[in-house]
Short mmCIF file of C-alpha atoms in Angstrom, two decimals:
data_model
loop_
_atom_site.label_atom_id
_atom_site.label_comp_id
_atom_site.label_asym_id
_atom_site.label_seq_id
_atom_site.Cartn_x
_atom_site.Cartn_y
_atom_site.Cartn_z
CA MET A 1 -18.31 90.01 -36.39
CA LEU A 2 -19.77 88.61 -33.40
CA SER A 3 -21.28 86.18 -35.08
CA SER A 4 -17.87 85.41 -36.79
CA MET A 5 -16.11 85.35 -33.48
CA ALA A 6 -18.75 82.95 -32.30
CA LYS A 7 -18.16 80.54 -35.50
CA GLU A 8 -14.56 80.85 -35.02
CA HIS A 9 -14.74 79.90 -31.16
CA TYR A 10 -17.09 77.32 -32.08
CA GLN A 11 -14.60 75.83 -34.60
CA GLN A 12 -11.73 76.03 -32.32
CA GLN A 13 -13.62 74.32 -29.70
CA ALA A 14 -14.62 71.53 -32.06
CA THR A 15 -11.08 71.37 -33.42
CA ARG A 16 -10.16 70.94 -29.79
CA LYS A 17 -12.34 68.24 -28.94
CA GLN A 18 -11.89 66.37 -31.87
CA VAL A 19 -7.62 66.68 -30.73
CA LEU A 20 -8.80 65.68 -27.38
CA GLU A 21 -10.94 62.80 -28.68
CA THR A 22 -7.88 61.69 -30.81
CA LYS A 23 -5.46 61.88 -27.66
CA ARG A 24 -8.37 59.94 -25.66
CA ILE A 25 -8.30 57.17 -28.29
CA LYS A 26 -4.67 57.02 -28.22
CA ALA A 27 -4.05 57.22 -24.31
CA ILE A 28 -7.06 54.17 -24.43
CA GLU A 29 -5.07 52.30 -27.05
CA ALA A 30 -2.05 53.10 -25.67
CA THR A 31 -3.14 51.79 -22.11
CA ASN A 32 -4.71 48.58 -23.32
CA LYS A 33 -1.25 47.89 -25.48
CA PHE A 34 0.52 48.32 -21.68
CA SER A 35 -2.37 46.21 -20.13
CA GLN A 36 -1.45 43.56 -22.65
CA PHE A 37 2.00 43.45 -22.50
CA LEU A 38 1.84 43.07 -18.56
CA VAL A 39 -0.57 40.52 -18.97
CA ASP A 40 1.78 38.64 -21.51
CA ARG A 41 4.61 39.47 -19.43
CA LEU A 42 3.12 38.09 -15.82
CA ASN A 43 1.36 34.94 -17.93
CA LYS A 44 4.65 34.11 -19.33
CA GLU A 45 6.41 34.39 -15.71
CA VAL A 46 3.59 32.08 -14.28
CA SER A 47 3.73 29.76 -16.89
CA GLU A 48 7.50 29.27 -16.46
CA ALA A 49 6.89 28.82 -12.65
CA PHE A 50 4.21 26.36 -13.22
CA VAL A 51 6.53 24.41 -15.77
CA ASN A 52 9.13 24.76 -13.38
CA GLN A 53 7.07 23.28 -10.59
CA LYS A 54 5.81 20.39 -12.93
CA LYS A 55 9.69 19.62 -13.27
CA ILE A 56 10.40 20.04 -9.21
CA ASP A 57 7.47 17.69 -8.67
CA ALA A 58 8.61 14.75 -11.21
CA LYS A 59 12.22 14.95 -9.76
CA ILE A 60 10.31 14.73 -6.10
CA LYS A 61 8.82 11.85 -7.27
CA LEU A 62 11.90 10.43 -8.74
CA LEU A 63 13.84 11.20 -5.73
CA ASN A 64 11.24 9.31 -3.18
CA GLN A 65 11.09 6.27 -5.64
CA ASN A 66 15.08 6.58 -5.53
CA THR A 67 15.08 6.45 -1.65
CA SER A 68 12.71 3.58 -1.75
CA VAL A 69 14.82 1.49 -3.43
CA PHE A 70 17.89 2.80 -1.45
CA ILE A 71 16.02 1.48 1.83
CA LYS A 72 15.09 -1.36 0.30
CA GLN A 73 18.82 -2.50 -0.46
CA SER A 74 20.01 -0.74 2.62
CA ASN A 75 17.21 -3.16 4.87
CA GLN A 76 18.69 -6.08 2.76
CA TRP A 77 22.39 -5.56 3.72
CA ILE A 78 21.56 -5.20 7.20
CA GLN A 79 19.93 -8.35 7.09
CA LEU A 80 22.60 -9.98 5.72
CA LEU A 81 24.94 -8.42 7.90
CA GLU A 82 23.02 -9.46 11.09
CA ASN A 83 22.93 -13.04 9.21
CA PHE A 84 26.66 -13.06 8.95
CA ASN A 85 27.40 -11.75 12.54
CA THR A 86 25.00 -14.60 13.95
CA ALA A 87 27.01 -17.16 12.08
CA LEU A 88 30.36 -15.68 13.25
CA LYS A 89 28.69 -15.95 16.72
CA GLU A 90 28.02 -19.33 16.39
CA LEU A 91 31.60 -20.26 14.88
CA GLY A 92 32.56 -18.62 17.91
CA ASP A 93 30.61 -20.74 20.18
CA VAL A 94 31.16 -23.79 17.97
CA GLU A 95 35.25 -22.96 18.83
CA ASN A 96 34.35 -22.12 22.47
CA TRP A 97 32.45 -25.82 22.80
CA SER A 98 35.57 -27.42 20.85
CA LYS A 99 38.22 -25.97 23.04
CA LYS A 100 36.10 -27.21 26.24
CA ILE A 101 35.83 -30.59 24.56
CA GLU A 102 39.21 -30.82 23.81
CA SER A 103 40.28 -29.71 27.40
CA ASP A 104 37.54 -32.44 29.21
CA MET A 105 39.52 -35.10 27.07
CA LYS A 106 43.25 -33.78 27.85
CA ILE A 107 41.95 -34.46 31.60
CA ILE A 108 40.22 -38.09 30.89
CA ASN A 109 43.62 -38.68 29.05
CA ASN A 110 45.61 -37.62 31.57
CA THR A 111 43.53 -39.45 34.17
CA LEU A 112 43.47 -42.79 32.31
CA ASN A 113 47.50 -42.29 31.75
CA ASP A 114 47.63 -42.04 35.38
CA ILE A 115 45.61 -45.33 36.30
CA THR A 116 47.23 -47.18 33.64
CA LYS A 117 50.52 -46.03 35.46
CA GLU A 118 49.39 -46.86 38.69
CA GLN A 119 48.43 -50.53 37.71
CA GLU A 120 51.98 -51.30 36.06
CA ASN A 121 53.09 -50.04 39.05
CA LEU A 122 50.99 -52.66 40.98
CA GLN A 123 52.07 -55.53 39.13
#
């Protein structure tokens, strides 16, 4: 009886060990699956972030190129406006000069007319 109880105890203990081993293996497999799921999920998010960063870098590069073109065009417009402004100033100077010449010519004309009248009166 004692030996049969011991045998039964050893069999139950072996069965429990086997059940525990099975559960341990299932727990390890579940842990591995969960770890792989987390790694895959994180890799997916990291991959998406990497792709988005590449897109952002490409757009920044394009924006820098467009900005450079815009700056060059703006500088050309500024130069054209400065040239136009200078030309307008020169026209203003020419107009002022021509008015001054006209005024001087009127004075000379009036003076000559006065001289001519005085000579006619003297004769």
